PDB file of C-alpha atoms in Angstrom:
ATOM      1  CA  UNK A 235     220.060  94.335-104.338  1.00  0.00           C
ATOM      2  CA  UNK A 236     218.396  97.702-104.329  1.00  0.00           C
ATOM      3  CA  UNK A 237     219.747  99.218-107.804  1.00  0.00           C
ATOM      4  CA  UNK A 238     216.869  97.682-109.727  1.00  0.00           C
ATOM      5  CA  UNK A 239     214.170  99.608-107.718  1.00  0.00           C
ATOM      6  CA  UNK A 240     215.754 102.547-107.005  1.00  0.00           C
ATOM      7  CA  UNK A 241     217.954 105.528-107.618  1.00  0.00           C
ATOM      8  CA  UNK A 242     221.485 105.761-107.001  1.00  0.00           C
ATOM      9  CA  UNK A 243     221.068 108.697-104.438  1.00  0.00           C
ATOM     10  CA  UNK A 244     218.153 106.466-103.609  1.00  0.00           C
ATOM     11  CA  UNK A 245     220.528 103.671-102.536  1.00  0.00           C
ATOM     12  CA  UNK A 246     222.552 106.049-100.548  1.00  0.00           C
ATOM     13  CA  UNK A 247     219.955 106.938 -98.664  1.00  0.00           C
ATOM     14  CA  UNK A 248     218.707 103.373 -97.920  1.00  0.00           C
ATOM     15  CA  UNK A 249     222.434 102.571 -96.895  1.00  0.00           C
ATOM     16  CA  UNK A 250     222.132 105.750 -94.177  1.00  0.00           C
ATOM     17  CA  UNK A 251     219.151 103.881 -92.986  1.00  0.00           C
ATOM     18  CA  UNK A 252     220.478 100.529 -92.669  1.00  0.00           C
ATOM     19  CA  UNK A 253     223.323 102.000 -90.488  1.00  0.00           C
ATOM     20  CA  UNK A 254     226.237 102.170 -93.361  1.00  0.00           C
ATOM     21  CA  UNK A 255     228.389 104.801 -93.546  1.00  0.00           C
ATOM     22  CA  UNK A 256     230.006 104.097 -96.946  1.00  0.00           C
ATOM     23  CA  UNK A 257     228.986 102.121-100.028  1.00  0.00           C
ATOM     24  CA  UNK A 258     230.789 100.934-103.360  1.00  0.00           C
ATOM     25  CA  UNK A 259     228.951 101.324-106.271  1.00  0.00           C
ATOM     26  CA  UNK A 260     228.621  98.576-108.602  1.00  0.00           C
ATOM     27  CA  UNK A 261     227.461  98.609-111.988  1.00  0.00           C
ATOM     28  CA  UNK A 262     223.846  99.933-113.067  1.00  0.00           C
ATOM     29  CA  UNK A 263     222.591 101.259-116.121  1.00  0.00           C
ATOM     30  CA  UNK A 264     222.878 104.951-115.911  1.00  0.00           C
ATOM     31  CA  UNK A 265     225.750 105.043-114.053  1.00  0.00           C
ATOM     32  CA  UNK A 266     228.383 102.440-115.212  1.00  0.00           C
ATOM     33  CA  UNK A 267     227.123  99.571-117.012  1.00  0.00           C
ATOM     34  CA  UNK A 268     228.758  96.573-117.252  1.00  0.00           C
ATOM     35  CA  UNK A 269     231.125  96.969-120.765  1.00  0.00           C
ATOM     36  CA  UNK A 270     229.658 100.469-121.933  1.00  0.00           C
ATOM     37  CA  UNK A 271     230.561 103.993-121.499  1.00  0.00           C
ATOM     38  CA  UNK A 272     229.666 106.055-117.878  1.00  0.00           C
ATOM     39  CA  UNK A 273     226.200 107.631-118.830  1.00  0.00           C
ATOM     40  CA  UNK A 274     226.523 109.937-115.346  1.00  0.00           C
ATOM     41  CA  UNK A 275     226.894 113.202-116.384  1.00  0.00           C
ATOM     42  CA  UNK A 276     227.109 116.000-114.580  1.00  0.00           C
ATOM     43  CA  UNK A 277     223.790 116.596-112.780  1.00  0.00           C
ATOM     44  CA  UNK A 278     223.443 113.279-112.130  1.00  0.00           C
ATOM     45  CA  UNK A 279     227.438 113.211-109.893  1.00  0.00           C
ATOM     46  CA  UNK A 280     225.943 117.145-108.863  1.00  0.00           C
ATOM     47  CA  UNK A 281     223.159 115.028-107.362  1.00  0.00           C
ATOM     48  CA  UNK A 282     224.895 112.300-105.898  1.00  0.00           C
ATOM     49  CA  UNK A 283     227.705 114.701-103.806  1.00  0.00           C
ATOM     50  CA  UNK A 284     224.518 116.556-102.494  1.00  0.00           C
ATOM     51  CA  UNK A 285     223.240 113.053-101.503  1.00  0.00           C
ATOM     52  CA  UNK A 286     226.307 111.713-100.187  1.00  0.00           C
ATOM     53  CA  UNK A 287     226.309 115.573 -98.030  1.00  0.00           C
ATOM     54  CA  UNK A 288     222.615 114.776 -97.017  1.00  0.00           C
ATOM     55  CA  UNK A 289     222.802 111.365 -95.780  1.00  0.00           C
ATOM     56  CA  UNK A 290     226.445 111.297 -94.374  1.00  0.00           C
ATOM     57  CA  UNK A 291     227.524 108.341 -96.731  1.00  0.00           C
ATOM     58  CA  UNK A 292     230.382 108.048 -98.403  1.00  0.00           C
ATOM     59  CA  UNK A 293     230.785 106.485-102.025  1.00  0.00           C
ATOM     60  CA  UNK A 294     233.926 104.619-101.000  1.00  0.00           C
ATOM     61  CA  UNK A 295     234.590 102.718-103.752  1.00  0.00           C
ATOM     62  CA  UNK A 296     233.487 102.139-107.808  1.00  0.00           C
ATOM     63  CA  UNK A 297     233.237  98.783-109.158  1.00  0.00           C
ATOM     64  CA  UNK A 298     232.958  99.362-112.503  1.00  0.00           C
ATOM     65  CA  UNK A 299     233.516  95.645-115.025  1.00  0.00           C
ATOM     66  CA  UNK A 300     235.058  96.736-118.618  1.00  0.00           C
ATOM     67  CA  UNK A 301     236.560  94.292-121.090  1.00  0.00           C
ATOM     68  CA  UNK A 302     239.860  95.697-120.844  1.00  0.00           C
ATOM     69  CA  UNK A 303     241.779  92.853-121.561  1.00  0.00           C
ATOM     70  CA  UNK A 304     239.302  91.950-124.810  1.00  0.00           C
ATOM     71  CA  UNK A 305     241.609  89.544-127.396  1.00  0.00           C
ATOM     72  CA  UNK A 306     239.640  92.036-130.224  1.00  0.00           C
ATOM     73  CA  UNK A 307     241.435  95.084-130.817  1.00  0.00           C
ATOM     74  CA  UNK A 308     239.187  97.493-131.119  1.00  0.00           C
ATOM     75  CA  UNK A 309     237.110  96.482-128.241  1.00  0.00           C
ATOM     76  CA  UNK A 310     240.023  96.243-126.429  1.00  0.00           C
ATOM     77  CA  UNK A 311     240.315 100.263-126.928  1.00  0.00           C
ATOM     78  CA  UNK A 312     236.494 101.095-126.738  1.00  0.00           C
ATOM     79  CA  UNK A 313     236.713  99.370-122.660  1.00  0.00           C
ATOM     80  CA  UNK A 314     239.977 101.613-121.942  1.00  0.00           C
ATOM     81  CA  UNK A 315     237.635 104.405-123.102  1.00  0.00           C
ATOM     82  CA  UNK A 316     234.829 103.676-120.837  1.00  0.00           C
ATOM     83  CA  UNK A 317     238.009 103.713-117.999  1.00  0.00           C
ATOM     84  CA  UNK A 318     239.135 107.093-119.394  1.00  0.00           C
ATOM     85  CA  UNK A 319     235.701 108.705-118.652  1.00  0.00           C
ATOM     86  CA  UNK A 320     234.830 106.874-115.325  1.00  0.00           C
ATOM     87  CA  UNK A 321     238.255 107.985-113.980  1.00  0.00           C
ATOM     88  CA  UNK A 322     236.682 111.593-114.676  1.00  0.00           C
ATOM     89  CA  UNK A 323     233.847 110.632-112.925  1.00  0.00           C
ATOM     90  CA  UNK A 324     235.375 108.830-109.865  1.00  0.00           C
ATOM     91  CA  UNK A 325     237.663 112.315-109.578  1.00  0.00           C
ATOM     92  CA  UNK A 326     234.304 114.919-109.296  1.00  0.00           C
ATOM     93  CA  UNK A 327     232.882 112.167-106.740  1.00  0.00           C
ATOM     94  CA  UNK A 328     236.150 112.287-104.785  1.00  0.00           C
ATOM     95  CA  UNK A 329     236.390 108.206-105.410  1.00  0.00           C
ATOM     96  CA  UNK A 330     239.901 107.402-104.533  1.00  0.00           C
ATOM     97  CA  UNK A 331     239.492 103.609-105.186  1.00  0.00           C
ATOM     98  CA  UNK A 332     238.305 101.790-107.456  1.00  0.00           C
ATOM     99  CA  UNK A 333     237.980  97.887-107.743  1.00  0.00           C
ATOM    100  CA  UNK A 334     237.307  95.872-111.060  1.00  0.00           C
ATOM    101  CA  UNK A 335     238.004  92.946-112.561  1.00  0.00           C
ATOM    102  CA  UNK A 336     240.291  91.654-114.709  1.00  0.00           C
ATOM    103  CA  UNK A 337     237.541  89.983-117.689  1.00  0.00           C
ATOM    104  CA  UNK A 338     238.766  88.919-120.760  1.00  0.00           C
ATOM    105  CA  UNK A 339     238.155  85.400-122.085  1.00  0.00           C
ATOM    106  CA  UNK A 340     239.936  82.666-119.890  1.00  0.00           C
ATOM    107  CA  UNK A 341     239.751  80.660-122.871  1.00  0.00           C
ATOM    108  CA  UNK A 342     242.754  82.983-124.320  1.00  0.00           C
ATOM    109  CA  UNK A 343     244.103  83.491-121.444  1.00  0.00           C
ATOM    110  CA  UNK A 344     247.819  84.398-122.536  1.00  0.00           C
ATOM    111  CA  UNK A 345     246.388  86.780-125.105  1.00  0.00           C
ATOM    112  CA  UNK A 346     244.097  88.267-122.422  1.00  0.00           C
ATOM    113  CA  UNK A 347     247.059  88.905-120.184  1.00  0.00           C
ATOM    114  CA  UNK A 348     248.806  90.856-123.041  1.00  0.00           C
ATOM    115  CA  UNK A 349     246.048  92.960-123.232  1.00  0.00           C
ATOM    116  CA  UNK A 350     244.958  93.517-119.917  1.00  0.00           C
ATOM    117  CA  UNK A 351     249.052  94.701-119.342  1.00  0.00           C
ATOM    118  CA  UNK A 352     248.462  97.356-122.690  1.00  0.00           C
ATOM    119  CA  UNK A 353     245.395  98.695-120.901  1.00  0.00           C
ATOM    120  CA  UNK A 354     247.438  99.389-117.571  1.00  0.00           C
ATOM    121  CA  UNK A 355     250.176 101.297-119.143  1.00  0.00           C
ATOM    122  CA  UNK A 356     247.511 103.019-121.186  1.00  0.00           C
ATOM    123  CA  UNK A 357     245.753 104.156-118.071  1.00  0.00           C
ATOM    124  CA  UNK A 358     248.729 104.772-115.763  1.00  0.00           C
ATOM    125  CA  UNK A 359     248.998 108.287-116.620  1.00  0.00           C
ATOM    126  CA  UNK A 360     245.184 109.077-115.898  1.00  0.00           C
ATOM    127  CA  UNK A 361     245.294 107.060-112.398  1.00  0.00           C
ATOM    128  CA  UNK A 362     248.384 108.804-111.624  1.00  0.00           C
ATOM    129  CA  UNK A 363     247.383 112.211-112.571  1.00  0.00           C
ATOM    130  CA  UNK A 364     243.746 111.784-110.319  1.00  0.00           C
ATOM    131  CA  UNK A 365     245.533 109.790-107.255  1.00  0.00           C
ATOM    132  CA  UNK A 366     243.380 107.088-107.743  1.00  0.00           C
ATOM    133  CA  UNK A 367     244.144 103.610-106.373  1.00  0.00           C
ATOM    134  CA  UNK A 368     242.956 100.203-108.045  1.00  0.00           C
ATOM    135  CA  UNK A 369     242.246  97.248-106.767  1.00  0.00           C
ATOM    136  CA  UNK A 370     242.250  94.085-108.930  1.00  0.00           C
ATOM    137  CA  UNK A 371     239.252  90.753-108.200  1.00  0.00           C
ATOM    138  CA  UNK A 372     239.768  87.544-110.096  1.00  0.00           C
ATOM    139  CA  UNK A 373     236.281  86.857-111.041  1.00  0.00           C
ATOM    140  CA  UNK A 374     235.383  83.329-112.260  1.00  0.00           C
ATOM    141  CA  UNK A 375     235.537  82.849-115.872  1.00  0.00           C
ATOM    142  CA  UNK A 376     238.183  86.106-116.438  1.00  0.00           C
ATOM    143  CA  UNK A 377     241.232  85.134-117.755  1.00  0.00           C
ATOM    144  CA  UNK A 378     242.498  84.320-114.550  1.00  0.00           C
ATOM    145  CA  UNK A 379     240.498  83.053-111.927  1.00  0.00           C
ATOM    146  CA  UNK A 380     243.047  81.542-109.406  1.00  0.00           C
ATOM    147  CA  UNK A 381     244.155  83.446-106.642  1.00  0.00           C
ATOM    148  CA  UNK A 382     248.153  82.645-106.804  1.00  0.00           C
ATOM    149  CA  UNK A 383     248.013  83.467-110.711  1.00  0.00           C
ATOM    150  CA  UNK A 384     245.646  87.129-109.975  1.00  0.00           C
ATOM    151  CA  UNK A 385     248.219  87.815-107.559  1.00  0.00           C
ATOM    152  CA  UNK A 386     251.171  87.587-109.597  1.00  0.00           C
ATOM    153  CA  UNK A 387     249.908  89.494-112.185  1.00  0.00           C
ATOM    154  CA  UNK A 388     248.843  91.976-109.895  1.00  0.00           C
ATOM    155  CA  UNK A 389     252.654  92.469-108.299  1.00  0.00           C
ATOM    156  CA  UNK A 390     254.234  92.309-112.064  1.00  0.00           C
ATOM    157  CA  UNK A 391     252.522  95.908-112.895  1.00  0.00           C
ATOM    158  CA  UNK A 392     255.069  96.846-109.752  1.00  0.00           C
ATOM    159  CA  UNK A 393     252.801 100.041-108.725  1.00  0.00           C
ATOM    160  CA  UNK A 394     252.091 100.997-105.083  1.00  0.00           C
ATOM    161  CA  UNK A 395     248.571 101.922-106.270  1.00  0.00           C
ATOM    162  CA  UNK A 396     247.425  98.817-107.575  1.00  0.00           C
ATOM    163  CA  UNK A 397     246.118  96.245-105.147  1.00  0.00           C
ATOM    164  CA  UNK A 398     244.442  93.238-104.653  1.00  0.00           C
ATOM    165  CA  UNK A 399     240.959  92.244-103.429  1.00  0.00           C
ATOM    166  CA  UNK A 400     240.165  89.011-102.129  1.00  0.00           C
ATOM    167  CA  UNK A 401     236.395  88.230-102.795  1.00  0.00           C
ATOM    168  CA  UNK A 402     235.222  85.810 -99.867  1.00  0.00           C
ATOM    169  CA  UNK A 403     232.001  84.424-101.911  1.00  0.00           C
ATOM    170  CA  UNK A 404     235.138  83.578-104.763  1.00  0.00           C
ATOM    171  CA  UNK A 405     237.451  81.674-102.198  1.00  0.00           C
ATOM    172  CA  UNK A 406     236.314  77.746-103.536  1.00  0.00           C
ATOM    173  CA  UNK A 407     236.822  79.774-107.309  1.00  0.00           C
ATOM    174  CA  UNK A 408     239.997  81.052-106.376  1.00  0.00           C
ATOM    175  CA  UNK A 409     242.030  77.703-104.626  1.00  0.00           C
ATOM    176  CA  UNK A 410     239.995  75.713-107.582  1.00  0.00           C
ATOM    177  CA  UNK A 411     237.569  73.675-104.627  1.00  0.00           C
ATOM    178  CA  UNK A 412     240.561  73.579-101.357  1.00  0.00           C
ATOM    179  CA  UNK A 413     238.870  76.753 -99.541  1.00  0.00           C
ATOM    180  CA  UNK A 414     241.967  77.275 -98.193  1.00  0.00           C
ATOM    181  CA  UNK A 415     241.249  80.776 -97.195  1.00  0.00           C
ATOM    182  CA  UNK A 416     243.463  81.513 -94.594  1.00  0.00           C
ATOM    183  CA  UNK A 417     246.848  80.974 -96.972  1.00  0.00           C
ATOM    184  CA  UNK A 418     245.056  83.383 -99.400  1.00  0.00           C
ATOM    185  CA  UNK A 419     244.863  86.296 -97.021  1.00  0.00           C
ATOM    186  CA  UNK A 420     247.711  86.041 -95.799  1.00  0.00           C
ATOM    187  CA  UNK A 421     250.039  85.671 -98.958  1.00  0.00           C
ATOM    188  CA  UNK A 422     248.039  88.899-100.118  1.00  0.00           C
ATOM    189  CA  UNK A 423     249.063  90.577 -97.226  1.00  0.00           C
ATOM    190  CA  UNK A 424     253.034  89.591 -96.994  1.00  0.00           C
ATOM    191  CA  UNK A 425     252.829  91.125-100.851  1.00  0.00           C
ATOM    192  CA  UNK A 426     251.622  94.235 -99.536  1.00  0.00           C
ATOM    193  CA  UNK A 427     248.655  94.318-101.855  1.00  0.00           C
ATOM    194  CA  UNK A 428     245.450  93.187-100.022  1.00  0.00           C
ATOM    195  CA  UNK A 429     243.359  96.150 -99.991  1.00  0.00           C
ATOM    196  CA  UNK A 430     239.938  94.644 -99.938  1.00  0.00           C
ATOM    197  CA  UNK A 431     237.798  92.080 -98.916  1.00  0.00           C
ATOM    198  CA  UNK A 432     233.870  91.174-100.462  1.00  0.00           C
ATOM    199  CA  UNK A 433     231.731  89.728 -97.852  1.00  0.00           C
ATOM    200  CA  UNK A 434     229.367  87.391 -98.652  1.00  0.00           C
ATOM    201  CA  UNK A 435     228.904  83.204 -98.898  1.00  0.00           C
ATOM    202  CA  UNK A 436     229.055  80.551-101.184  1.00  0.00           C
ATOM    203  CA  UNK A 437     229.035  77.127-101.586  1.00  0.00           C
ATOM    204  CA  UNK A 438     231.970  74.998-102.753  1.00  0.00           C
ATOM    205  CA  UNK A 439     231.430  73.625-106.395  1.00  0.00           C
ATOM    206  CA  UNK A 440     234.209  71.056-106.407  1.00  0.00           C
ATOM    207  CA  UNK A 441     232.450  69.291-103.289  1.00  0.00           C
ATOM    208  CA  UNK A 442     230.556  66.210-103.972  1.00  0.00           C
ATOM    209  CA  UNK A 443     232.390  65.285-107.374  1.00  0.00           C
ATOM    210  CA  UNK A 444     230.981  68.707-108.386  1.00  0.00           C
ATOM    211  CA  UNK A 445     227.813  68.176-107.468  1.00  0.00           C
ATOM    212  CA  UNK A 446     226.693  70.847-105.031  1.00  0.00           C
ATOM    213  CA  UNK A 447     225.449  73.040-107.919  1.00  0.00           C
ATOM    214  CA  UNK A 448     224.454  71.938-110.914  1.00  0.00           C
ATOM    215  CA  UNK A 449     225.095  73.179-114.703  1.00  0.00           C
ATOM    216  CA  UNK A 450     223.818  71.530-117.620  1.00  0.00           C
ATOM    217  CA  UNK A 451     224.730  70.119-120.297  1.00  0.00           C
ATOM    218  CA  UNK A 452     227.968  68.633-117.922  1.00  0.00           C
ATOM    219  CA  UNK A 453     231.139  70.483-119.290  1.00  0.00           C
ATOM    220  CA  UNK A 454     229.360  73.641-120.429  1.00  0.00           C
ATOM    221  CA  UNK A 455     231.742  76.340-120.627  1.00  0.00           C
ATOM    222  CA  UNK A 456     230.134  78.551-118.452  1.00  0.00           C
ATOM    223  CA  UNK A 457     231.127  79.768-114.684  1.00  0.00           C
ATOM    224  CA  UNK A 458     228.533  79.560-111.557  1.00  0.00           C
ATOM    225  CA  UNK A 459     229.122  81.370-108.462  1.00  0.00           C
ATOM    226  CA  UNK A 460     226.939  83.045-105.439  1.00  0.00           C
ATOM    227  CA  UNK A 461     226.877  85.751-103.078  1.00  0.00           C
ATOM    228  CA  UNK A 462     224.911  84.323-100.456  1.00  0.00           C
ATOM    229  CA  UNK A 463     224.435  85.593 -96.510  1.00  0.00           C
ATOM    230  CA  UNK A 464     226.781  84.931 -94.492  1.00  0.00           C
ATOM    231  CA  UNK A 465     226.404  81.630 -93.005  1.00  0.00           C
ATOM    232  CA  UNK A 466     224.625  80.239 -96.081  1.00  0.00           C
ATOM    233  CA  UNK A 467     227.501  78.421 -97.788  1.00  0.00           C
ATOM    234  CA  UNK A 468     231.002  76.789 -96.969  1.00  0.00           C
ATOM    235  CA  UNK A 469     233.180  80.021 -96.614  1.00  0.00           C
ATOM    236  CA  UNK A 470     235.311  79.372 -93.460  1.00  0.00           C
ATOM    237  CA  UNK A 471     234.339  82.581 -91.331  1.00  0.00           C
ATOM    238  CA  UNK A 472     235.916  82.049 -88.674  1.00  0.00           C
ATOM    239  CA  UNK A 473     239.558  80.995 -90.595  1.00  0.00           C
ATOM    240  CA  UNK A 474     238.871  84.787 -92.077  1.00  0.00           C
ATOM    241  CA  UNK A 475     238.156  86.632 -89.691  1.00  0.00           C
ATOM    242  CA  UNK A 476     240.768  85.215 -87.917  1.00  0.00           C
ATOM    243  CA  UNK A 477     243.352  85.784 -89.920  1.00  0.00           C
ATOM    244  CA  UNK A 478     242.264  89.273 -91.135  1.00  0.00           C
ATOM    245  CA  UNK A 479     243.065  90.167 -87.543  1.00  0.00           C
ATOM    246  CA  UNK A 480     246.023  88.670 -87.472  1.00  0.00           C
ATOM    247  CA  UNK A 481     247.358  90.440 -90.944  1.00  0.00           C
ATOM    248  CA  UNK A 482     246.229  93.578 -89.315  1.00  0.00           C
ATOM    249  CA  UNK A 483     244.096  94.114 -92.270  1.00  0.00           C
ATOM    250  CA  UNK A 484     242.762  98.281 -92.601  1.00  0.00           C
ATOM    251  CA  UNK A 485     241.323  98.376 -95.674  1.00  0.00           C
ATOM    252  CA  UNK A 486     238.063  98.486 -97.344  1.00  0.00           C
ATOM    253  CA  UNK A 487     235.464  95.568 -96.540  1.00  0.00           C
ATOM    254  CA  UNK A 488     232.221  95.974 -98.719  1.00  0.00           C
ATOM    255  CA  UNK A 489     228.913  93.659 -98.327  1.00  0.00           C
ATOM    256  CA  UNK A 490     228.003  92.109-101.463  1.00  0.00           C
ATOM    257  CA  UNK A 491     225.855  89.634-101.089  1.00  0.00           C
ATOM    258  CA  UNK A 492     222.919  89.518-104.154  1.00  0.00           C
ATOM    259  CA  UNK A 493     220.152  87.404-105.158  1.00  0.00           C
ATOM    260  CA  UNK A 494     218.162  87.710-102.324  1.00  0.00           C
ATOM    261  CA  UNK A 495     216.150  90.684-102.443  1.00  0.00           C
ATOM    262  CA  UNK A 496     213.041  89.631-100.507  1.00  0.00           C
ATOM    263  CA  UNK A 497     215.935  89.894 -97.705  1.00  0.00           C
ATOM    264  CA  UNK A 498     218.101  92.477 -98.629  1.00  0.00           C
ATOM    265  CA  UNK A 499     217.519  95.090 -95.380  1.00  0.00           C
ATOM    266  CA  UNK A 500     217.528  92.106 -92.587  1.00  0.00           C
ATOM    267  CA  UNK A 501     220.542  90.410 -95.019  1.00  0.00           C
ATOM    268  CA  UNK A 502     223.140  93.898 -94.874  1.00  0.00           C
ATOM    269  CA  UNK A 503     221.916  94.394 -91.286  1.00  0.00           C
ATOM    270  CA  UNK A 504     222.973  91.113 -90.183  1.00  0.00           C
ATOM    271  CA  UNK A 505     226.395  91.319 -92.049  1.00  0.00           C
ATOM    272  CA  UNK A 506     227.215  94.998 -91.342  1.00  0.00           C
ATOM    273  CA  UNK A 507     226.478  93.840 -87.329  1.00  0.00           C
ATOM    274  CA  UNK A 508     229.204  90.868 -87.787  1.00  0.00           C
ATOM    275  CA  UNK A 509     231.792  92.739 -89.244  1.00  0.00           C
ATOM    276  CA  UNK A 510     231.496  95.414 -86.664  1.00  0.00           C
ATOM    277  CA  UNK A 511     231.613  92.742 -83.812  1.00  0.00           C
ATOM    278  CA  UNK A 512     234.650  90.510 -85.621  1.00  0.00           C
ATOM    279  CA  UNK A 513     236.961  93.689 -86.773  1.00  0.00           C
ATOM    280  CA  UNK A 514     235.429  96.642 -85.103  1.00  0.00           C
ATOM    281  CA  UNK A 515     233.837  99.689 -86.926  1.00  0.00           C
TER     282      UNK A 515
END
């Protein structure tokens, strides 16, 4: 919620003040844009490790979004590209994981599956060669946006070093409207692949004959989601916490919640204090 108004070193040092240790970087214009090529060069990752030295946070985590599984050819090779360079850059920020999505066009989904499979193997080498982990979000409208499906595809690359994120605001997305959270988590976890969670809220738009939210015209082919505070949806908190505890979960948790800017310090405050009392710090 801050990228808009300030820096990226900026940010970091917002993050030391609002009690954060680490931070994932999502994507912003002169960093890693959504779909285009890194534009960090290198006084601009020279000035971010100085930040990250000044203020004591850590960039934990990228989350760059590339077409990578793009039906068009050529695009398909421009996004593994953009990969290729932000690898670089993820390596000189000593970034050793990354989580994206998986994009493409859910209305070719097969196609986009083939593809997204082409970039992997294209990449391998250059995730390899850095020791850099990934860790794969079904975002609604990729080509898969079911949690079951993400995770098989996820286990068919067969690679210790590429995970799976479950993305809390995502959970009525992911079990298409059951919210079934708990069975999520936990089949991540016997696969050995749940490496992250996103924090943040939503509501549940198959509730109310798919009226809770609103799109119009009815049937558009477009995908609504939020990333609310905590407490200001349907997200099952205490089924997740729960069983987060219960998996033994270690990995990354990052705070995404967005849209709310007016609230952003008291919003990451608030969440940063819950996750330290429900899974310690």
């Amino acid at each position: 919620m801050y990228y808009m108004t300030m820096s990226a070193p900026d940010t970091l040092r917002k993050a030391a003040e609002l009690g954060f240790s680490y931070v994932e970087l999502s994507p912003r214009s002169d960093f890693h844009f959504w779909h285009h090529y890194p534009k960090a060069d290198r006084a601009y990752i020279d000035e971010l490790n100085k930040t990250q030295k000044e203020t004591g946070v850590t960039i934990r985590t990228l989350n760059p979004v590339f077409n990578w599984s793009a039906v068009d050819e050529q695009e398909r090779q421009a996004q593994v590209r953009n990969w290729r360079r932000l690898l670089e850059i993820a390596d000189q920020l000593d970034v050793r994981d990354i989580v994206s999505e998986f994009s493409g066009d859910r209305n070719r989904a097969r196609e986009s599956e083939h593809q997204w499979y082409h970039s992997i193997e294209e990449l391998t080498p250059a995730f390899e060669r850095y020791g850099i982990n990934l860790i794969m979000e079904a975002h609604p409208y990729d080509f898969v946006e079911l949690h079951d499906r993400a995770l098989e595809i996820v286990r068919g690359v067969d690679k210790d070093w590429i995970g799976y994120e479950y993305c809390c605001p995502h959970t009525f997305h992911l079990s298409d409207g059951a919210g079934d959270a708990a069975r999520m988590i936990r089949s991540a976890a016997a696969a050995g692949k749940l490496r992250e969670v996103h924090v943040s809220d939503a509501f549940n738009h198959r509730a109310n004959d798919g009226n809770r939210y609103i799109v119009n015209p009815p049937g558009a082919d477009v995908t609504v989601h939020q990333h609310n505070a905590i407490g200001q949806g349907e997200v099952p908190w205490g089924e997740v916490f729960q069983t987060l505890r219960e998996v033994g979960f270690d990995g990354i948790m990052s705070v995404c919640i967005f849209g709310w800017h007016e609230y952003a310090d008291e919003y990451n405050k608030a969440a940063l204090e819950r996750l330290t009392a429900e899974l310690g710090a």
